[in-house]
Coordinates of C-alpha atoms and ligand atoms in Angstrom, one line a residue:
Chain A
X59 CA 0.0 0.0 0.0
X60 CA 1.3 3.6 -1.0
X61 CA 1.7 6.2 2.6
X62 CA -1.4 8.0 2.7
X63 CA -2.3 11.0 5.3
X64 CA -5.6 10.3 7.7
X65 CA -8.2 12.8 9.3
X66 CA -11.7 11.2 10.3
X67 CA -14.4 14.1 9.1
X68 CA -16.1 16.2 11.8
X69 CA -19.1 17.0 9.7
X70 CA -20.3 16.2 5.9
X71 CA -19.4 20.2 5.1
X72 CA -16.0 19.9 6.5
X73 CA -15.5 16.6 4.4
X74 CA -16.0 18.2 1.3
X75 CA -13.7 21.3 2.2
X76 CA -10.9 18.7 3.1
X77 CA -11.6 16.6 -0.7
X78 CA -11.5 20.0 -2.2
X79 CA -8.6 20.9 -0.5
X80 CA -6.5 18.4 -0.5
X81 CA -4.3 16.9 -3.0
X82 CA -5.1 13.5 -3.8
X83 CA -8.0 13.0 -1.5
X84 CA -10.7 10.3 -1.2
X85 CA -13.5 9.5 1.3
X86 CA -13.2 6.4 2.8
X87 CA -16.5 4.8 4.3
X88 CA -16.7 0.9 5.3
X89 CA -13.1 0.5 3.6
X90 CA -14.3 -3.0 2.3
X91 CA -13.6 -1.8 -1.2
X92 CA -11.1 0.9 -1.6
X93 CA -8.8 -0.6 0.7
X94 CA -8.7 -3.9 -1.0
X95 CA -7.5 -1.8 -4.1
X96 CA -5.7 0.5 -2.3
X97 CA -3.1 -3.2 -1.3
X98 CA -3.4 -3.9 -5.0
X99 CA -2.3 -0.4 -5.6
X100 CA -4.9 0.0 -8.0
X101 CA -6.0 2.9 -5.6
X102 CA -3.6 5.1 -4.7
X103 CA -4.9 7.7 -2.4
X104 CA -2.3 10.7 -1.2
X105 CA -4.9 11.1 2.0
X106 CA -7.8 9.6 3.2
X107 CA -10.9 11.1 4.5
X108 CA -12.7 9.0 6.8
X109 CA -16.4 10.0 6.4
X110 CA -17.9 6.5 8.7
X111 CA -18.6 8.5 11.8
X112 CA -20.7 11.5 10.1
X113 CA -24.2 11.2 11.5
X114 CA -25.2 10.3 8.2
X115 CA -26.6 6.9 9.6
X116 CA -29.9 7.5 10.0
X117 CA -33.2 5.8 8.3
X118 CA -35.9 7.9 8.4
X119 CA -39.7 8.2 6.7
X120 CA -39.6 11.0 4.3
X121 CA -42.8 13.7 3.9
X122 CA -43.8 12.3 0.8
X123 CA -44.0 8.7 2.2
X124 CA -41.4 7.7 0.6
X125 CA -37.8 6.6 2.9
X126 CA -34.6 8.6 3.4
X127 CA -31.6 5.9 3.8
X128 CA -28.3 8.3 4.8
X129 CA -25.4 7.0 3.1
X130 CA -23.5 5.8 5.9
X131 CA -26.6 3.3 7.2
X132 CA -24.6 0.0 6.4
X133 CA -26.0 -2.2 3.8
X134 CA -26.5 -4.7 7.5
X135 CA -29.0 -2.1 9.1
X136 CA -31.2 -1.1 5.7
X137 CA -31.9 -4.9 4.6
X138 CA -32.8 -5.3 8.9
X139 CA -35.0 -2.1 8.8
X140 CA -39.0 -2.8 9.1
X141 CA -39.8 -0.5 6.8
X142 CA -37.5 -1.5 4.0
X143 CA -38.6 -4.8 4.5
X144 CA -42.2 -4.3 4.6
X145 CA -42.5 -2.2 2.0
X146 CA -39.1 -2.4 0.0
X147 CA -39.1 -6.0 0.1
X148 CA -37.0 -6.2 -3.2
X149 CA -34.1 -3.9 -1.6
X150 CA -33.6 -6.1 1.6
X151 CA -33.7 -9.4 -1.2
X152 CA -30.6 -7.2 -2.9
X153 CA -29.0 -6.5 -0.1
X154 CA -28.5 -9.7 1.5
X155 CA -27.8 -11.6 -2.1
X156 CA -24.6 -9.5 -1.7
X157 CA -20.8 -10.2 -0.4
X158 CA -21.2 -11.8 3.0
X159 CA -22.5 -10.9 6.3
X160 CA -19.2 -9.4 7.9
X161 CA -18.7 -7.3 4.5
X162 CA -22.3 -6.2 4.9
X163 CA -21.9 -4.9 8.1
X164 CA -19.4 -2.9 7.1
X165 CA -20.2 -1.9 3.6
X166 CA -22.1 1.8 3.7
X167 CA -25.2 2.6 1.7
X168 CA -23.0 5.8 -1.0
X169 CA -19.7 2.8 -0.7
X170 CA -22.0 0.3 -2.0
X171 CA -23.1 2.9 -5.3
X172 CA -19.5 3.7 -5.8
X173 CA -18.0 -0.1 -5.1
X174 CA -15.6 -0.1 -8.4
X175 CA -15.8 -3.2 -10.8
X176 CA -14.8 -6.7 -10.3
X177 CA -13.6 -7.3 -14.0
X178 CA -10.4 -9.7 -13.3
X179 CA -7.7 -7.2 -15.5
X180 CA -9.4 -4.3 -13.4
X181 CA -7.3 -6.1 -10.8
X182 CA -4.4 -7.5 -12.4
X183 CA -1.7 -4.8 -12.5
X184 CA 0.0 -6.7 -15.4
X185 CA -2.7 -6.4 -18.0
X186 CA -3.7 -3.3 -19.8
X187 CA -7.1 -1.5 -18.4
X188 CA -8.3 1.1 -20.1
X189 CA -10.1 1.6 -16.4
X190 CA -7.0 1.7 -14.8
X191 CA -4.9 3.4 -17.0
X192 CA -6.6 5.7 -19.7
X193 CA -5.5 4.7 -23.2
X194 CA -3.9 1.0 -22.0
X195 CA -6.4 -1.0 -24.0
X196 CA -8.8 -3.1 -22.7
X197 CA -7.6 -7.0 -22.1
X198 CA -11.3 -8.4 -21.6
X199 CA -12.3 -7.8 -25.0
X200 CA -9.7 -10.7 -26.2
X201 CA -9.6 -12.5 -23.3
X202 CA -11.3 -14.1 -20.5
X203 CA -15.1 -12.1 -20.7
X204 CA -17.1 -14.6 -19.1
X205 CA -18.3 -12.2 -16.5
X206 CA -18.4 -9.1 -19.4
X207 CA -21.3 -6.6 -20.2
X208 CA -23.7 -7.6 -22.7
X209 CA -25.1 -4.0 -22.8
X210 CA -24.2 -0.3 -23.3
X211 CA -20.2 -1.5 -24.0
X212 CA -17.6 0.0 -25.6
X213 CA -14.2 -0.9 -27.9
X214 CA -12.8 1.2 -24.5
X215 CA -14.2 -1.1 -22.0
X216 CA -16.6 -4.3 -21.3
X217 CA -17.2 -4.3 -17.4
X218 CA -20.0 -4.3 -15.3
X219 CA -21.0 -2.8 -11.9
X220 CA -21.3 -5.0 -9.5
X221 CA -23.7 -3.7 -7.2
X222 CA -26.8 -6.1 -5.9
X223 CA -28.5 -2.8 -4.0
X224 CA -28.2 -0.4 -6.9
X225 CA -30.2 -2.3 -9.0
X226 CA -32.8 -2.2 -6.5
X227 CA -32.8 1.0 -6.0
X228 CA -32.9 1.6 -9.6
X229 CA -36.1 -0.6 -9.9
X230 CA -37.5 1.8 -7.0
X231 CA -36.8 5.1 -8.7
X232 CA -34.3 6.4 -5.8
X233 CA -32.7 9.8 -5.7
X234 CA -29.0 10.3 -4.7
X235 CA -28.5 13.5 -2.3
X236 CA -25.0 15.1 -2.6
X237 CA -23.0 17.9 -0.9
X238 CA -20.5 19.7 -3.2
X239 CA -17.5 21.4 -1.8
X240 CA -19.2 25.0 -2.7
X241 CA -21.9 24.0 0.0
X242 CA -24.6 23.4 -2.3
X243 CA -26.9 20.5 -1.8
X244 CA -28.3 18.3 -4.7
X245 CA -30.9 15.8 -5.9
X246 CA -30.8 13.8 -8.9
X247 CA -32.2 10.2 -10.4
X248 CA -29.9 6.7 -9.2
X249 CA -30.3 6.3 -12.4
X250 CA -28.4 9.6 -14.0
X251 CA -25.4 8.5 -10.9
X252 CA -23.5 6.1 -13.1
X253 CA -22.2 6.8 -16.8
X254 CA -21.6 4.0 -19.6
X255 CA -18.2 3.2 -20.1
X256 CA -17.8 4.9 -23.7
X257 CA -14.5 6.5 -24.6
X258 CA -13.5 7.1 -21.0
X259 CA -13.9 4.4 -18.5
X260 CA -12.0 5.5 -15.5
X261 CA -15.1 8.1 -15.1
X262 CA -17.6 6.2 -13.7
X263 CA -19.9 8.8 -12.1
X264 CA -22.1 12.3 -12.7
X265 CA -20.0 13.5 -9.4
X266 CA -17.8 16.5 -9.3
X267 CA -14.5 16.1 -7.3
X268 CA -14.8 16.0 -3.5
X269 CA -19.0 15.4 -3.8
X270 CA -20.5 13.9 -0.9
X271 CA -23.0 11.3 -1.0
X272 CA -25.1 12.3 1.5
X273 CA -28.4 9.8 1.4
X274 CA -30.5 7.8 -1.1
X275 CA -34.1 8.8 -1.2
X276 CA -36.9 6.5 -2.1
X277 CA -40.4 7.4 -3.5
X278 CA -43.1 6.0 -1.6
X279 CA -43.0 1.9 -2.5
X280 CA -44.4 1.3 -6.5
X281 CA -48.1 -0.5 -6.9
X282 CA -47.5 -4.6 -7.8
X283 CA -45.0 -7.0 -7.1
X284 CA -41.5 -6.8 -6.1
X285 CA -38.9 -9.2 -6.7
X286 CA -34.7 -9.7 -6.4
X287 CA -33.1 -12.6 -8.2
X288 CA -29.6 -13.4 -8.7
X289 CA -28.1 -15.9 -11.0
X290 CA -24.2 -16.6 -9.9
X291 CA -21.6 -19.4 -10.0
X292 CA -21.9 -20.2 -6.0
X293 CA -25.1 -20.3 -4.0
X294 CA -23.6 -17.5 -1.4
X295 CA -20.6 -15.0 -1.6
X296 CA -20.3 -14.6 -5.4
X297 CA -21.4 -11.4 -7.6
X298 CA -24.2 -11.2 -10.2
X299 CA -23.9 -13.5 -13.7
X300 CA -26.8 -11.2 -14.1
X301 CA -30.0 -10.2 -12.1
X302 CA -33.1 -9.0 -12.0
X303 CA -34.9 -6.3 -9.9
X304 CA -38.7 -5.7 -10.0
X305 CA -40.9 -3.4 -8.7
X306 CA -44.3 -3.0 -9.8
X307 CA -44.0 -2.0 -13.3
X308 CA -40.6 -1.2 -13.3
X309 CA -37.4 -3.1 -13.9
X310 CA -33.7 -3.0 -13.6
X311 CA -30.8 -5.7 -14.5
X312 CA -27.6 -6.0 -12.9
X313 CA -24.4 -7.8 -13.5
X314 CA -24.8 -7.1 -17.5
X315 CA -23.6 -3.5 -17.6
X316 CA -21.3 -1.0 -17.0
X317 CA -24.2 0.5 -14.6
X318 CA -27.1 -0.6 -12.6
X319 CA -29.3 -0.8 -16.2
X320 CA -32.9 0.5 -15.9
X321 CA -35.1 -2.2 -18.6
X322 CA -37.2 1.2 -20.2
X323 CA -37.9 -1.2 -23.2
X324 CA -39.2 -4.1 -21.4
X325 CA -40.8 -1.7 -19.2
X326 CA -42.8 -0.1 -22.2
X327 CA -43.2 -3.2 -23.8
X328 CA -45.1 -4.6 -20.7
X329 CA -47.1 -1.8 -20.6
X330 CA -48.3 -2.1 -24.0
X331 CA -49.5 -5.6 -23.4
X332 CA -46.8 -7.5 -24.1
X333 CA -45.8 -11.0 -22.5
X334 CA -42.5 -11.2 -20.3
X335 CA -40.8 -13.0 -22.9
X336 CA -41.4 -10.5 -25.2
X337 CA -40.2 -8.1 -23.0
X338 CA -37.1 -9.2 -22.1
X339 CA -36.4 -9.9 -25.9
X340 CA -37.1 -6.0 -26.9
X341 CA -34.9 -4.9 -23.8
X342 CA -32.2 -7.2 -25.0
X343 CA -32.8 -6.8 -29.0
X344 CA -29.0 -4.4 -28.9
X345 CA -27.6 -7.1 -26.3
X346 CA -23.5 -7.9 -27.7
X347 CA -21.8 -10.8 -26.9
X348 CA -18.0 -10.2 -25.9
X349 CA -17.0 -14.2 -27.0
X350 CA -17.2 -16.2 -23.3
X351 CA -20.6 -14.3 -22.3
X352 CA -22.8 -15.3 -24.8
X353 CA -24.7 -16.9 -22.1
X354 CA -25.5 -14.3 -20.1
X355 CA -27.8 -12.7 -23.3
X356 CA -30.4 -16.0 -22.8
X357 CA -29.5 -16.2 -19.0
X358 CA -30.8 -12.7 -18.8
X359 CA -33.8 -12.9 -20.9
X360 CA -35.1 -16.2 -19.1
X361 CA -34.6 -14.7 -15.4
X362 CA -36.1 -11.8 -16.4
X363 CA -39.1 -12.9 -18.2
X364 CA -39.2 -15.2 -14.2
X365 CA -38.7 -12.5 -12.6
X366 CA -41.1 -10.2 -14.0
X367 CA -44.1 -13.5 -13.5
X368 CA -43.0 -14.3 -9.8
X369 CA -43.3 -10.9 -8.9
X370 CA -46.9 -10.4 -10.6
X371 CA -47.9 -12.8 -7.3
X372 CA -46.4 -11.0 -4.5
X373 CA -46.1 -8.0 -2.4
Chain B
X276 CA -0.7 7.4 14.7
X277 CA -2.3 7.7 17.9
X278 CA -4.9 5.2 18.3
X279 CA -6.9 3.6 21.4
X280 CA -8.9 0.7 20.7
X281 CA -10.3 -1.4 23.6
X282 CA -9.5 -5.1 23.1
X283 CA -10.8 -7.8 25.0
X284 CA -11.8 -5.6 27.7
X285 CA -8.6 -3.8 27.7
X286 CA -7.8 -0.5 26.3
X287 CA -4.8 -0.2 24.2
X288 CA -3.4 2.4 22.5
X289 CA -0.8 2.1 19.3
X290 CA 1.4 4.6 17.2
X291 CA 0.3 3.1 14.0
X292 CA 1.5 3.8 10.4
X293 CA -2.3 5.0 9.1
X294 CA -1.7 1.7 6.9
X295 CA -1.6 -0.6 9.4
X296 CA -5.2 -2.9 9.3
X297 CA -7.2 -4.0 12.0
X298 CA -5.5 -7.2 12.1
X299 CA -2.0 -6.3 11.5
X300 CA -2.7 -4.4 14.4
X301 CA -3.8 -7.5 16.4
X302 CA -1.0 -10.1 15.1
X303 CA 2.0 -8.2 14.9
X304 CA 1.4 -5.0 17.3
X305 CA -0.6 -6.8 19.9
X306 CA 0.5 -9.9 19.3
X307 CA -3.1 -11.8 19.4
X308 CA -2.6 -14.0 16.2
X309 CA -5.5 -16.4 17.1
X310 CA -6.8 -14.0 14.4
X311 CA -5.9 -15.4 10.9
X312 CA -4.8 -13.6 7.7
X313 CA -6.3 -16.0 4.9
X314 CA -6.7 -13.5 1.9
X315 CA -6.6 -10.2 3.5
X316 CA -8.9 -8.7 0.7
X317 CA -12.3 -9.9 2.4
X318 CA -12.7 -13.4 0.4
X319 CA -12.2 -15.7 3.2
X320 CA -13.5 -14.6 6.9
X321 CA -10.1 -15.7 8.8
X322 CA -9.8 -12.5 10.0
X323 CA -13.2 -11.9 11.1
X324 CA -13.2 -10.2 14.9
X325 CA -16.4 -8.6 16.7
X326 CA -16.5 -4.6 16.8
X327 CA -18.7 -3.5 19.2
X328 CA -20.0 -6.8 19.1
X329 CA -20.6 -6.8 15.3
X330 CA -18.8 -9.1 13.0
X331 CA -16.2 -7.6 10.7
X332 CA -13.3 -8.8 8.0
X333 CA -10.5 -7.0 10.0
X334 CA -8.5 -7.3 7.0
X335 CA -10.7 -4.4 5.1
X336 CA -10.6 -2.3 8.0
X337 CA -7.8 0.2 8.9
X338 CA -6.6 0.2 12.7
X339 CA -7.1 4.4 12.7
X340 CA -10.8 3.8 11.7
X341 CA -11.7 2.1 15.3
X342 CA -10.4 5.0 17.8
X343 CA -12.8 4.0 20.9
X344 CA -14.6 1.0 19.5
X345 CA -14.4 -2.6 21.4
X346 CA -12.9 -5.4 19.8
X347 CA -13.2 -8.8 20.7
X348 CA -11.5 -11.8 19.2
X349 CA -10.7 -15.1 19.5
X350 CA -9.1 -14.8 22.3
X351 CA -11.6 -12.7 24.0
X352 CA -14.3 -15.3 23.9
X353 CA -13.3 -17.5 26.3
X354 CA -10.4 -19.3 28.3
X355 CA -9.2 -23.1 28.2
X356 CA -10.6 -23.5 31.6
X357 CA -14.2 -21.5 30.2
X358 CA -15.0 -22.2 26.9
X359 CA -17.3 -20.5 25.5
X360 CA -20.4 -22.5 24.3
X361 CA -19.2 -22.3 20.5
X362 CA -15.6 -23.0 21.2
X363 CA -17.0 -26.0 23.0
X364 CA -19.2 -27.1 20.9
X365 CA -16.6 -26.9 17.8
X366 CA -14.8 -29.4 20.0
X367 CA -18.0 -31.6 20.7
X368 CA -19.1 -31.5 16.9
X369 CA -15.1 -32.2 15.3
X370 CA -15.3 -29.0 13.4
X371 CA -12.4 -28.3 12.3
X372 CA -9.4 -29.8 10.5
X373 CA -6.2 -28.1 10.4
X374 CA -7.9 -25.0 12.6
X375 CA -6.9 -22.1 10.4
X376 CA -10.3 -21.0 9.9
X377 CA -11.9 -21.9 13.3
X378 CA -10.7 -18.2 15.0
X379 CA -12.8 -16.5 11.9
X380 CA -15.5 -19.1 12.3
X381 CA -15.8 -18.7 15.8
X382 CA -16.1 -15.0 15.5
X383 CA -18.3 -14.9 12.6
X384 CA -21.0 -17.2 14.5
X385 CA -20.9 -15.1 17.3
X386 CA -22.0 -11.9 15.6
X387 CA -24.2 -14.3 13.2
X388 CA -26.3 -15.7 16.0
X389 CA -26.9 -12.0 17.8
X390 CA -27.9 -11.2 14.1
X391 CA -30.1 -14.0 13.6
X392 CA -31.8 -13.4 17.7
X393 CA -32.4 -9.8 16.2
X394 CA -34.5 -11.1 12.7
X395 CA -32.2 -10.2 10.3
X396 CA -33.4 -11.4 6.9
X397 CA -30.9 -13.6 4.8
X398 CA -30.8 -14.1 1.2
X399 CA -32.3 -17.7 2.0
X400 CA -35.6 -16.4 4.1
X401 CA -38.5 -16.8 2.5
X402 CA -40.1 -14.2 3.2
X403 CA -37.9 -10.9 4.4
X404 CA -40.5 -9.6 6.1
X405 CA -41.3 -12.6 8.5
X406 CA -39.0 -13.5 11.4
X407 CA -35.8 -16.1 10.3
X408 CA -35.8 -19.4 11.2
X409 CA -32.7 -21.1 13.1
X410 CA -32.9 -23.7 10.2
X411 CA -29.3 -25.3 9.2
X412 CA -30.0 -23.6 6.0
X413 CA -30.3 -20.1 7.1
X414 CA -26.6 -21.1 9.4
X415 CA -25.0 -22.4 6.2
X416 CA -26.3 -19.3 4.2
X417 CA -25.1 -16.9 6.8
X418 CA -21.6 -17.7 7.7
X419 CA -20.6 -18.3 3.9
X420 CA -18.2 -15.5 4.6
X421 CA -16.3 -17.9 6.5
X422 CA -14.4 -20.5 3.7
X423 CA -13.3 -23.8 5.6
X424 CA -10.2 -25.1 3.1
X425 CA -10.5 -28.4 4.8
X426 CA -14.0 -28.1 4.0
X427 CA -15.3 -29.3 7.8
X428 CA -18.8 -27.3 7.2
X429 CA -21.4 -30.6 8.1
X430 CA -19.7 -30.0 11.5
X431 CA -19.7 -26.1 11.5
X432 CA -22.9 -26.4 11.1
X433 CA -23.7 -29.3 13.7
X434 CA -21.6 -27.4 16.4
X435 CA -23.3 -24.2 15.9
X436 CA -26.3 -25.5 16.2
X437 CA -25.6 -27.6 19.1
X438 CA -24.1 -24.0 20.9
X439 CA -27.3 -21.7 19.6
X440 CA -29.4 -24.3 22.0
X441 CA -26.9 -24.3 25.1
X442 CA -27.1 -20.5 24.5
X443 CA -31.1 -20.4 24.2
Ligands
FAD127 C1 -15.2 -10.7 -1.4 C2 -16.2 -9.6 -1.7 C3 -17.4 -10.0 -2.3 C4 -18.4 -9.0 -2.6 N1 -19.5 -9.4 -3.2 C5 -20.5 -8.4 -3.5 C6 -21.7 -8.8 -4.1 O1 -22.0 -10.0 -4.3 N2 -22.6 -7.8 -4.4 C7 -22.3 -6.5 -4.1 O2 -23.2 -5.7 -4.3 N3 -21.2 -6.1 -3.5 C8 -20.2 -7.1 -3.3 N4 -19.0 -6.7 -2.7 C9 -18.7 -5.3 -2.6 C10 -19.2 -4.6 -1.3 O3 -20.6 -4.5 -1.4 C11 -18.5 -3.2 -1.4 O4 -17.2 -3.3 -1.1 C12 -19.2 -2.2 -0.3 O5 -20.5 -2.0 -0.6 C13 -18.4 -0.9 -0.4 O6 -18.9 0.0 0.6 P1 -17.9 0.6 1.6 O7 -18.6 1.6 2.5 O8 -17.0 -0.3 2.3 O9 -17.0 1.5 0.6 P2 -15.5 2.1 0.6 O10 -14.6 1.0 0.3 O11 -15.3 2.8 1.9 O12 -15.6 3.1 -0.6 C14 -15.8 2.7 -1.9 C15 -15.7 4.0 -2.8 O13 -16.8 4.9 -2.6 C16 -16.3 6.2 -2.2 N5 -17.2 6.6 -1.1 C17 -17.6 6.0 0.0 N6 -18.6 6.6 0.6 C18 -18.9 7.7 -0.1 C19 -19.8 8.8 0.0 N7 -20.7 8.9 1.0 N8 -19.7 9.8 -1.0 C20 -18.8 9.8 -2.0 N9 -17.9 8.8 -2.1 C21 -18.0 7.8 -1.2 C22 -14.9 5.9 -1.7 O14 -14.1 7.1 -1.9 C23 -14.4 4.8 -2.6 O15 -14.0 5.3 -3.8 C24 -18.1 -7.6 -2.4 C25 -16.9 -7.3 -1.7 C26 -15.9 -8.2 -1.4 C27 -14.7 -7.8 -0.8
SF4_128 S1 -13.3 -4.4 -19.4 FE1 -12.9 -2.3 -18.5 S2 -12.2 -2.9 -16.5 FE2 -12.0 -4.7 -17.7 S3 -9.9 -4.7 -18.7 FE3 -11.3 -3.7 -20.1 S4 -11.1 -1.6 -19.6 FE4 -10.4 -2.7 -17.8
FES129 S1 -8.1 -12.4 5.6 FE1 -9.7 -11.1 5.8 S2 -11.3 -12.1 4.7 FE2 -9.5 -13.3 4.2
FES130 S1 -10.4 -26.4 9.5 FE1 -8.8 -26.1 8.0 S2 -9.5 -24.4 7.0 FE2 -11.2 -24.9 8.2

């Protein structure tokens, strides 16, 4: 690991002072993801700014009905909450599909959104990554792609998020609530958080430098059915092949993207009367196999075209 | 870095290099190495230890993130003369091979049970909403952070559950 400087935030505005600041600067939450790549070196912060004690823990019922989940509530406390389980029975299914139960505990609500990807030359320094380093090349798109994105890809790069709860939270509509380093506070679509890989890869986000995650807002819980599934190599403790999140009339993939990837097209489809099956195949009619995940095209439209029945008959 | 973290019971304070883990800070400052380094990048559990009595990979965790928390491992559990009821029942049940895991398993079944006693839904509950069953299934589901290389899980299982109804 590369020396690094500490200071543990006082408060979210001070935070965003210190990223603006300082040099080199990143916000660390649960750790469970930065500092693995930090010992890889893959990461290489010049300080650290440790945002885990901000009172930004908090769950609380928002006016509108709707939930307000501060971005330091570990991933353990929002899938045990009543509320989320009650009535955002698909996020708790998300949650707890994901890493394992010490990661969980440890893993924070705005870490989670910004976890980086799991493609395997992401993480082997020996192998070029556009990702890692701009302009490298990308070694997945010849070599081992099992794992790769099937949608919105590039020549630049093939990877895919792999969140569990983003894709949830997609499927509910969430908000993302940010603090800037001017001061100013902000509210935008989950959905408008993440960017397609295009030319430029190594930006992954809509955030400016030193911007705060400060909570993830959720509309009051959809009308109809809602519904996690996961298809992965191991039972337990292994990220998305793909999945599935529903919610009512709404529907996001994960696993098969460089971002959690709202279904619009099956989502209109379905509206207009159109069988599951038939859905999936008009949200998948620009799917691109990379060589090795083929699979992951038919994988996706069966579990979805599941998915979407099985959650017609619950909550 | 000046750091105080209570261990066992006991308060210790450390000038640490801000890199230093929680568990390099065990093993090599502290010199408690019933916790294991498996991986050290979160795959394996080894290194699992209780902060403020929840379970954690200490390898993911920096030793200057727990100023003032509680951490108990292994060795905070309980003595040769008093086991505690897991540590005893891993010896009742055979769970274990070569041991290298047991620390991390012991740890993680701790902080699994209090989870499991407070309803926390698993990715195996039917129903998230509803209150978890004790089954083996929801165990086996919930300590799959915790890979066993010699593979003694039928008796991971078997002792935990034995140890959840001496604890009841
Ligand atoms: C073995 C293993 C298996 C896993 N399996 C899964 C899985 O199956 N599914 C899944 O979804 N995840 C999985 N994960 C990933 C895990 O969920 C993430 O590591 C975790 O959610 C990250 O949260 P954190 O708080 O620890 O983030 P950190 O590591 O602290 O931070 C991650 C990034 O987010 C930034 N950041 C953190 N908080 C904020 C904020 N509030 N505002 C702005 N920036 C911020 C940091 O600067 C950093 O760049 C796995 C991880 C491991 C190690
Ligand atoms: S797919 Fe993306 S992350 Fe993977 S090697 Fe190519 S550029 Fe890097
Ligand atoms: S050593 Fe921490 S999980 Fe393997
Ligand atoms: S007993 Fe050997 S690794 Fe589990």
């Amino acid at each position: 690991m590369r020396p690094f400087t500490y200071e543990r935030a006082s408060d979210p505005q001070a935070a965003v002072k210190a990223a603006a600041e300082t040099p080199g600067a990143k916000f660390i939450a649960g750790g469970t993801n930065l500092l693995d790549l930090m010992k890889l070196e893959i990461e290489r912060p010049a300080h650290l700014i440790d945002v885990g004690r901000l009172p930004l823990a908090g769950i609380e019922d928002a006016p509108d009905g709707g939930l307000r989940i501060g971005a330091m509530a570990s991933n353990s406390k929002v899938a045990a909450d009543r509320r989320v389980r009650e009535r955002y029975p698909v996020l708790a299914q998300a949650i707890v599909s994901g890493a394992s139960g010490q990661l969980r505990n440890k893993a924070s609500t705005g870490g989670n959104l910004l976890q980086r990807t799991r493609c395997p030359y992401f993480y082997d320094t020996t192998k070029p990554c556009n990702k890692r380093e701009p302009g490298a090349g990308c070694a997945a798109l010849e070599g081992l792609n099992r794992e790769a994105a099937i949608l919105g890809t590039s020549f630049a790069c093939i990877a895919v998020h792999p969140s569990d709860m983003a894709v949830a939270m997609v499927a509910l509509d969430a908000e993302v609530e940010t603090l800037a380093p001017s001061g100013q506070a902000r509210r935008f679509p989950l959905m408008e958080l993440h960017r397609l890989p295009g030319e430029t890869p190594h930006i992954e986000t809509h955030l400016t430098p030193g911007e705060l995650i400060t909570a993830v807002v959720l509309p009051p819980p959809p009308e109809g059915g809602q519904l996690y599934r996961k298809a992965r190599d191991r039972a337990s403790y292994a990220t998305a092949l793909s999945s599935v999140a529903v919610a009512g009339g709404r529907i996001a993939l994960g696993g098969v993207a460089h971002k959690p990837w709202r279904a619009v097209n099956a989502e209109a489809a379905l509206a207009q009367g159109a069988s599951p099956q038939e859905a999936m195949q008009a949200e998948l009619a620009d799917a691109v196999s990379a060589g090795e995940n083929e699979f992951k095209i038919t994988l996706t439209a069966r579990l979805g075209a599941a998915t979407i029945e099985q959650a017609g008959g619950r909550r | 870095m000046k750091t105080t973290i209570t261990v066992n019971g006991e308060a210790r304070t450390l000038d640490l290099d801000p890199r230093t883990t929680l568990l390099d800070a065990l093993r090599e400052h502290l010199r408690l190495t019933g916790t294991k380094k498996g991986c050290d990048h979160g795959q394996c559990g080894a290194c699992t230890v209780l902060v403020n009595g929840v379970r954690i990979n200490s390898c993911l965790s920096l030793a200057v993130m727990h100023d003032g928390d509680e951490v108990t491992t292994v060795e905070g559990l309980g003595t040769p003369e008093r086991l505690h009821p897991l540590q005893q029942a891993f010896l009742t049940e055979d769970a274990f091979q070569c041991g290298y895991c047991t620390p991390g398993q012991l740890c993680s079944a701790v902080g699994m049970l209090s989870e499991l006693e407070a309803g926390l839904p698993s990715h195996v509950t039917p129903d998230v909403a509803a209150r978890p069953e004790p089954s083996d299934e929801e165990i086996r589901e919930r300590m799959s952070g915790n890979i066993c290389r010699c593979s003694a899980y039928p008796q991971i299982v078997a002792a935990i559950r034995r140890a959840r109804e001496v604890m009841a």
